[in-house]
Coordinates of C-alpha atoms in Angstrom, one line a residue:
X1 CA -28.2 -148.1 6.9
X2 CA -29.8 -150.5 5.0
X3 CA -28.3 -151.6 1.1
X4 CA -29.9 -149.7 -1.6
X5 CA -30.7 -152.1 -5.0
X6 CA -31.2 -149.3 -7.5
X7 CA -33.2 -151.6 -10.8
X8 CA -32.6 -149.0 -13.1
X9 CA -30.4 -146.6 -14.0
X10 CA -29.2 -145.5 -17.8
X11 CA -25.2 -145.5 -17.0
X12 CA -23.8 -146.3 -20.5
X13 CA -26.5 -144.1 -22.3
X14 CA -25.5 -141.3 -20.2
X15 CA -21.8 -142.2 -20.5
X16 CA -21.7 -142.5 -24.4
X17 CA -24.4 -139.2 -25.3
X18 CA -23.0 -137.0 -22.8
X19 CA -19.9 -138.2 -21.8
X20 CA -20.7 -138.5 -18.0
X21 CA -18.2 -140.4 -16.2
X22 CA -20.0 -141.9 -13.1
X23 CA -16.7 -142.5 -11.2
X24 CA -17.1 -138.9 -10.7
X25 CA -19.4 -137.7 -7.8
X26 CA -22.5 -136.5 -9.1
X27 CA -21.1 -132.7 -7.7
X28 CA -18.3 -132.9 -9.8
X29 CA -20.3 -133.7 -12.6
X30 CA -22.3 -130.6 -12.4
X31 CA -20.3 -128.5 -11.7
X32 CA -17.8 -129.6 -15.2
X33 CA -21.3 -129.5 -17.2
X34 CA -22.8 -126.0 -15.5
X35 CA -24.3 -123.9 -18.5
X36 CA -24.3 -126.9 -21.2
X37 CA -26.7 -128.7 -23.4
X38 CA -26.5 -131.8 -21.2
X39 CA -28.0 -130.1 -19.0
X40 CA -30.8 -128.5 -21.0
X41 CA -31.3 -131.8 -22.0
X42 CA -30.8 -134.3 -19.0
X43 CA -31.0 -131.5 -16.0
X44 CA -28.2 -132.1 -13.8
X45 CA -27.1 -135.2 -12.3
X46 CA -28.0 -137.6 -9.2
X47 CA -25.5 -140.2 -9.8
X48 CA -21.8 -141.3 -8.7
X49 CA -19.7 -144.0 -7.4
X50 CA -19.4 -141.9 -4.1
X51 CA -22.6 -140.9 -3.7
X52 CA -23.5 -145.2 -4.4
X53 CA -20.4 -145.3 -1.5
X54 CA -22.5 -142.7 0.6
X55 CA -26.2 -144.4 -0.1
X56 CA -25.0 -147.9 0.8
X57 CA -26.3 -148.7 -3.1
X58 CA -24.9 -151.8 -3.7
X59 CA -26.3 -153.3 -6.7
X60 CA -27.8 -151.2 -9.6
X61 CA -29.1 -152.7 -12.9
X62 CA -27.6 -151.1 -15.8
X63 CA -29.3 -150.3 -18.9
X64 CA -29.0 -150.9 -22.6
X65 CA -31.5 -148.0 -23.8
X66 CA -32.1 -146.4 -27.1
X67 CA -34.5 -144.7 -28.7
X68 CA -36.3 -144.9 -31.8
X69 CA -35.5 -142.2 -34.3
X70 CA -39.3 -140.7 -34.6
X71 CA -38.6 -139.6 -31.1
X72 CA -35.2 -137.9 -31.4
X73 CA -35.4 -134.3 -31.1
X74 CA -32.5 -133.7 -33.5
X75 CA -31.5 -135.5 -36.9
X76 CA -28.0 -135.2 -35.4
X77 CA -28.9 -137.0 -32.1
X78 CA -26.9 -139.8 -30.4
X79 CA -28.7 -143.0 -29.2
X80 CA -31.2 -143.5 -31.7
X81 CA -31.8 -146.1 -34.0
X82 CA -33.7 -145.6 -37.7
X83 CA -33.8 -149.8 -37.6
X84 CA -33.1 -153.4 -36.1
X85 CA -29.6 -152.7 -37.5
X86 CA -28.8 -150.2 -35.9
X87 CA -30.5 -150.4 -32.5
X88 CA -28.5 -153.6 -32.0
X89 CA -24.8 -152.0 -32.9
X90 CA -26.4 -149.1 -30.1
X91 CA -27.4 -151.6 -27.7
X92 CA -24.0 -153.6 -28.5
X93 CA -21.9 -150.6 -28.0
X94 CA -23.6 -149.8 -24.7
X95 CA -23.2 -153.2 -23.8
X96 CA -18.9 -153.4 -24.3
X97 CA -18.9 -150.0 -22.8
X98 CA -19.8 -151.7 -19.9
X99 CA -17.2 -154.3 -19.6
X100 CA -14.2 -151.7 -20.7
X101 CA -15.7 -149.6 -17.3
X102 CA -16.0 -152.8 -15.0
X103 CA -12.5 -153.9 -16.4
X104 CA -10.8 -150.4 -15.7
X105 CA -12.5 -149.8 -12.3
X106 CA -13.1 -153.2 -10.8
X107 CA -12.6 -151.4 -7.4
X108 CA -15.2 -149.0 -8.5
X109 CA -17.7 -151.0 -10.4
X110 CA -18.4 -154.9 -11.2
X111 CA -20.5 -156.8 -13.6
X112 CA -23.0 -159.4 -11.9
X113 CA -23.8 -162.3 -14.4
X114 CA -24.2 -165.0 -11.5
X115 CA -25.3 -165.8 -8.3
X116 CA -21.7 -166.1 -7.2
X117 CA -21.1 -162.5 -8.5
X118 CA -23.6 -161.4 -6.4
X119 CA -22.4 -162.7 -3.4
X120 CA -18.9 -161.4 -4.4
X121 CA -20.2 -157.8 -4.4
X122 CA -22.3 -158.5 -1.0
X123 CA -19.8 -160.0 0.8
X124 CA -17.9 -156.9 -0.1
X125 CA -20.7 -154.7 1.4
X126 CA -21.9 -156.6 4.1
X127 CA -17.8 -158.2 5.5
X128 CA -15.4 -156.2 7.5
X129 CA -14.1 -154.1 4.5
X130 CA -13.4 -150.4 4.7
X131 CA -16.1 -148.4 4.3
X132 CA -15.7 -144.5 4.2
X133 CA -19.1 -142.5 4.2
X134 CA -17.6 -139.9 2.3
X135 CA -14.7 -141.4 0.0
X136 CA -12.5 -139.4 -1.2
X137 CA -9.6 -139.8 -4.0
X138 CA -7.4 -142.5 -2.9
X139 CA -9.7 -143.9 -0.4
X140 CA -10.9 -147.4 -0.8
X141 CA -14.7 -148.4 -1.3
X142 CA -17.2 -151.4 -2.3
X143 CA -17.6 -151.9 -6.0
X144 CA -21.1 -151.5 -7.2
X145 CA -22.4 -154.4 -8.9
X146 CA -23.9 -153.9 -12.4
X147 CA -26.8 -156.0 -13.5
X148 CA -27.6 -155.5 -17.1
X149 CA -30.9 -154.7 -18.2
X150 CA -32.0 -154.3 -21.7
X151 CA -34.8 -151.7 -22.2
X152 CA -36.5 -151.8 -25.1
X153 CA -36.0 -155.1 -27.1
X154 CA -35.3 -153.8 -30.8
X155 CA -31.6 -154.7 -30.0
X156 CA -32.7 -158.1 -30.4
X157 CA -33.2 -158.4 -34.3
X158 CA -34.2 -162.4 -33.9
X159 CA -34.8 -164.6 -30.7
X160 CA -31.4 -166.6 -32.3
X161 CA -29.0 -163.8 -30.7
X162 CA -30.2 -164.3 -27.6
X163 CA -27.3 -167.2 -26.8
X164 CA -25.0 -164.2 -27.3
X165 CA -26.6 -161.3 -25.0
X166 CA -26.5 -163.9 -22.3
X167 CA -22.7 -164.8 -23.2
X168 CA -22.1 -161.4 -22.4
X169 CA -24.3 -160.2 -19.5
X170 CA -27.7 -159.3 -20.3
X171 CA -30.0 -160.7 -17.4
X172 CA -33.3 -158.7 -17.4
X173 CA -35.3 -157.5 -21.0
X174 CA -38.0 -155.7 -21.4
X175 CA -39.4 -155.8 -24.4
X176 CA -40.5 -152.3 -24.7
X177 CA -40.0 -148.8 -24.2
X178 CA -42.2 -147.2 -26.6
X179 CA -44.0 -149.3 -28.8
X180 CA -42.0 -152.2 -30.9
X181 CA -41.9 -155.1 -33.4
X182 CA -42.5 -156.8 -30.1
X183 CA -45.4 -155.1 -27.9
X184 CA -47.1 -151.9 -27.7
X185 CA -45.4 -149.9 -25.2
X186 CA -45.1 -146.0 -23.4
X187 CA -47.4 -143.6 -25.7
X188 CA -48.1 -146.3 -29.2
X189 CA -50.3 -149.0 -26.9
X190 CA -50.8 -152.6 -28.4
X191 CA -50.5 -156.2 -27.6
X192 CA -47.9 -158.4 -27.8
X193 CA -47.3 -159.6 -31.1
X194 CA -46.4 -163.3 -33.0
X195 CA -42.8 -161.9 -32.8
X196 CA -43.2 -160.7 -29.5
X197 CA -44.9 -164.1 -28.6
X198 CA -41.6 -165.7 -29.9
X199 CA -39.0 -163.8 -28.2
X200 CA -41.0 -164.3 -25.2
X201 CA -40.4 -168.2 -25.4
X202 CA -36.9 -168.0 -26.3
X203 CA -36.2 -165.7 -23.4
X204 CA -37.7 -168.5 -21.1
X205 CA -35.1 -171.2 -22.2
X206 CA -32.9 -168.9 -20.9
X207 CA -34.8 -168.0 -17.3
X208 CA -33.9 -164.0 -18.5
X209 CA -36.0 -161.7 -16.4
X210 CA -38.8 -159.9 -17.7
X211 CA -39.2 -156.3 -17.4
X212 CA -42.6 -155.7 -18.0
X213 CA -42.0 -151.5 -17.5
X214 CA -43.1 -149.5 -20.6
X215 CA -44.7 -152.3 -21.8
X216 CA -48.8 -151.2 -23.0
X217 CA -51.2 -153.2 -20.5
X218 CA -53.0 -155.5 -22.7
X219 CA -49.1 -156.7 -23.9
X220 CA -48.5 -157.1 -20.4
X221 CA -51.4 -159.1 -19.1
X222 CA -50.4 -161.1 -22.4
X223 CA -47.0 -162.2 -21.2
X224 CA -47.9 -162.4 -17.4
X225 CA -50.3 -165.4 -18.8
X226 CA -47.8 -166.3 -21.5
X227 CA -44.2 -166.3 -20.3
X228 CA -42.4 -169.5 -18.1
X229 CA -39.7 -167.5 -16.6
X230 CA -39.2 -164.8 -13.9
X231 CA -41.4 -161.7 -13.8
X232 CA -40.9 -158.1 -12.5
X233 CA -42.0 -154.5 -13.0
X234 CA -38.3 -152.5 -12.4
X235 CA -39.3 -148.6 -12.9
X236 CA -43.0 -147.8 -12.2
X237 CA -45.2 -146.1 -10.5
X238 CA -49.4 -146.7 -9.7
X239 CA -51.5 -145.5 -11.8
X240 CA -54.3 -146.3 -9.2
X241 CA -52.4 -143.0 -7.6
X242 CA -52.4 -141.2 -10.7
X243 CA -56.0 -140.4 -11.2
X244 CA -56.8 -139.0 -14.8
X245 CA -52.9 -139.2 -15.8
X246 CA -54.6 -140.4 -19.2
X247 CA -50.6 -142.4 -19.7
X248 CA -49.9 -146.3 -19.9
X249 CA -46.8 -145.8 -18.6
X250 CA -47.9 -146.6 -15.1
X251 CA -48.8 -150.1 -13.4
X252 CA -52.5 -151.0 -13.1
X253 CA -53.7 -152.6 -9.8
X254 CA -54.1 -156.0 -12.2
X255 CA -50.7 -155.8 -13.1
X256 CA -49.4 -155.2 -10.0
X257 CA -51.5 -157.5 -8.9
X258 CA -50.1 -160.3 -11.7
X259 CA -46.5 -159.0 -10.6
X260 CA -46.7 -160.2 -6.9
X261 CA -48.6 -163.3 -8.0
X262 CA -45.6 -164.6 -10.1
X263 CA -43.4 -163.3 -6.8
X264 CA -42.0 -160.4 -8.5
X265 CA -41.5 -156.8 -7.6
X266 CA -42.5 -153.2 -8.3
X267 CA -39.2 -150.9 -8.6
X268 CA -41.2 -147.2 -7.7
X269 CA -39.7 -144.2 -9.4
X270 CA -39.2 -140.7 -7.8
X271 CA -39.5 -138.7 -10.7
X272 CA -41.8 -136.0 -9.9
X273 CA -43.8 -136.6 -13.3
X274 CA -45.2 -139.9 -12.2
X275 CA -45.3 -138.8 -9.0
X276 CA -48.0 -136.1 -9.9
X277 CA -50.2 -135.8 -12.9
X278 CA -49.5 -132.5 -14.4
X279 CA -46.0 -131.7 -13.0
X280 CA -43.4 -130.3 -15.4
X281 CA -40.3 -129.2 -14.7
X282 CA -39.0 -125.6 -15.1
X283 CA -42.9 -124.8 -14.5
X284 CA -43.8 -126.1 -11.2
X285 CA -41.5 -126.1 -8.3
X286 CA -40.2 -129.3 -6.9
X287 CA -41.7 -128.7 -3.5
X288 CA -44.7 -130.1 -5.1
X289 CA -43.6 -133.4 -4.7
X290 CA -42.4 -134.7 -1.5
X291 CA -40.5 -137.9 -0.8
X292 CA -43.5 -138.8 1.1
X293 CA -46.2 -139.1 -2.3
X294 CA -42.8 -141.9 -3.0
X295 CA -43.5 -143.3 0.5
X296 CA -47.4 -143.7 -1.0
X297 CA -46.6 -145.9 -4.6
X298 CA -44.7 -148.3 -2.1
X299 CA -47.1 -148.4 0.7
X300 CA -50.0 -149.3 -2.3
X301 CA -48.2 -151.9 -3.8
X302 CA -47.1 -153.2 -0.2
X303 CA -51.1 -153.2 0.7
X304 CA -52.0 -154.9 -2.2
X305 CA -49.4 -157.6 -1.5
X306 CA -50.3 -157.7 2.2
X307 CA -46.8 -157.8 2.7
X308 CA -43.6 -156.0 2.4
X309 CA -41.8 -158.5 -0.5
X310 CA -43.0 -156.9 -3.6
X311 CA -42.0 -153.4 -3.3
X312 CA -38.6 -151.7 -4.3
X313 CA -37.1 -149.2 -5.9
X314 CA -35.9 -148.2 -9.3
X315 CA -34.9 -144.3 -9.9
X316 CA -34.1 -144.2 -13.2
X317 CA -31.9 -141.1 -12.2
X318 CA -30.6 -139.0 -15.4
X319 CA -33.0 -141.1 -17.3
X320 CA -34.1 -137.9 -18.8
X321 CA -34.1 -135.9 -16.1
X322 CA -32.0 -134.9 -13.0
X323 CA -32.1 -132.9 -9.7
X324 CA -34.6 -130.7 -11.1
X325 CA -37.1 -133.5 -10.7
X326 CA -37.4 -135.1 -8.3
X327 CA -38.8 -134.6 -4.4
X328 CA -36.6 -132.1 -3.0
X329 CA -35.5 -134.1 0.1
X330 CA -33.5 -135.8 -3.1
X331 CA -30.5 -134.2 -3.8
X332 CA -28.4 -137.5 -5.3
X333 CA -28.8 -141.3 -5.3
X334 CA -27.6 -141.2 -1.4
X335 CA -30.7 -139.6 -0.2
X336 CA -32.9 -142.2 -1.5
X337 CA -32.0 -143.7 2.5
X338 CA -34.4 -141.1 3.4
X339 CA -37.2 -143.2 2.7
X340 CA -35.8 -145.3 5.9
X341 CA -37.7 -143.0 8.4
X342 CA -40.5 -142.1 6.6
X343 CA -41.7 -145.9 5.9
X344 CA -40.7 -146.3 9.4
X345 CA -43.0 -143.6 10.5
X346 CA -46.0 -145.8 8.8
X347 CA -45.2 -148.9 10.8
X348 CA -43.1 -150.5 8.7
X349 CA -40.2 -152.4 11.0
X350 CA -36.2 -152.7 10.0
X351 CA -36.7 -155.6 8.2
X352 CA -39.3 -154.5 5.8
X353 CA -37.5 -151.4 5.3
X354 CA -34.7 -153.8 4.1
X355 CA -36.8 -155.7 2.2
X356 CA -38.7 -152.9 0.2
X357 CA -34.6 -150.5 -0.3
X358 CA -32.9 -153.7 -1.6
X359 CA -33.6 -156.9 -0.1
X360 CA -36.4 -157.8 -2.5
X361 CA -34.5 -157.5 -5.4
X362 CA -31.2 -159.8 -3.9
X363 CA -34.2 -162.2 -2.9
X364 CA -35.1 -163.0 -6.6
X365 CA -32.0 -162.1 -8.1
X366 CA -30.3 -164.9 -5.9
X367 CA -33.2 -167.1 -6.9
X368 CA -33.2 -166.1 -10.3
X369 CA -29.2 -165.5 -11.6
X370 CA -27.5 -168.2 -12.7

């Protein structure tokens, strides 16, 4: 099987709003939380260190995500920010959460700030080290490597703090999620603005990456022109595929297009929701949506690259939703190796299959990590 990069997945939000524990399985998981609110509210889970052990995931970039108050659906609700404050004791929090988890469970999970991390972790993967298809308690694994991604920028109160997110692990911002002081973004569109402009050339001195997911389209054709550093798109899907979705949250041709010109990739996400327009869960049933509509958003963006180095994955499992969502051949983050046979089945060979599950992202995370 080929090794999984997973560039998005909400560990520490899920870890400090619901209490998930992700050296669980994702079974265990479920069955503790059957018949909660977490479950009304986040469906049930896809992720755990041995399902990561059973998917060959190797790497998965780890979020700092919070939202904005005015779209809480409590006034009690965890993870939400009323100002810059707040969102960056939030994004902070989630931030030292993940170093207590990586320092308690090294065997289980490890940071990656550096090149030489990296090839820590896939040395671990790819040496002679035991490697159970099914751990169980006791038995040895590979660590997943944790890359930290910052979703959403308004954790960042002025482009000054910067020095000390990249002291402590941030690698990859995005600037948005919904709109900010920064950009418009998902739902409140915009360009970027003078402080978005700003952060932007801070971030370069740095070489962070830029996550230009959520971000509105005319922000993002702003920054493709605009920024020095590296460049990628980590969860989304094509709107060209997504005819009348009437949602910005989706990647235009042009900026999938801007994407692979800077030598970036596309993370595609299997949530059945941006998979097809009009899909809601509890009201349509997932067999709607087959892993193969998946196999489509990574074809397009492979055709429009004329090659298969632009294309890769990012689930954003329990992002919001769970099982209940996505294509039923999905049952947790293990199965995302059944997209092996079904690109495989379109003519791609082994090696873009590598490429496209994990290898593009180690290319330009060796190229682009300290």
């Amino acid at each position: 099987m080929p090794l999984i990069v997973d560039a998005h997945a909400d560990i520490a939000y899920n870890m400090l709003k619901f209490g998930r524990d992700y050296t669980r399985p994702a079974a265990e998981t479920r069955r503790l939380e059957a018949g909660t609110q977490t479950v009304l509210d986040n469906e049930d889970s896809l992720l755990g260190w041995a399902d990561y052990q059973r998917g060959q995931v190797a790497v998965i970039f780890s979020t700092l995500f919070a939202a904005p108050v005015r779209f809480s659906k409590t006034e009690n609700e965890k993870q939400v920010y009323k100002n810059f404050d707040e969102a960056h004791k939030l994004y902070r929090d989630q931030l030292l959460t993940y170093h207590r988890l990586t320092d308690s469970s090294p065997d289980k999970f490890r940071l990656i700030a550096s090149s030489s991390d990296l090839n820590l972790i896939l040395n671990h993967w790819q040496g002679d080290h035991l490697h159970p298809q099914n751990p169980t308690p006791g038995e040895s694994g590979h660590p997943v490597g944790m890359v930290i991604l910052m979703e959403g920028a308004e954790g960042i109160r002025h482009p000054s703090e910067l020095d000390e997110w990249h002291d402590m692990g941030v690698r990859l911002i995005g600037p948005a999620w919904v709109g900010t002081r920064y950009c418009g973004g998902w739902k409140e569109p915009g360009p970027l603005t003078d402080d978005g402009r700003e952060l932007l050339a801070a971030m370069a001195d740095y070489n962070f990456i830029l996550d230009l997911s959520h971000m509105d389209e005319r922000a993002a054709i702003q920054a493709l022109d605009i920024y020095r550093g590296p460049i990628v798109g980590t969860h989304a899907n094509c709107s060209a595929l997504l005819p009348n979705s009437n949602s910005n949250r989706h990647f235009t041709d042009r900026i999938i297009e801007g994407i692979i010109q800077r030598d970036g990739v596309v993370g595609v996400v299997p949530f059945n929701s941006y998979l097809k327009v009009g899909w809601v869960s509890g009201k349509n049933p997932r067999s709607e949506v087959s892993l193969e509509i998946v196999a489509n958003h990574i074809d397009h963006i492979c055709q429009l690259a004329g090659d298969s180095l632009h294309a890769g994955i990012g689930s954003d499992f329990d992002g919001g939703f769970g099982v209940q969502s996505v294509p039923p051949e999905i049952d947790t983050v293990a199965d995302l190796q059944n997209l092996v046979s079904l690109l495989k089945a379109r003519g791609y060979s082994e090696t873009d299959v590598e490429n496209i599950l994990g290898g593009n992202w180690l290319t330009r995370l060796k190229r682009d990590l300290p």
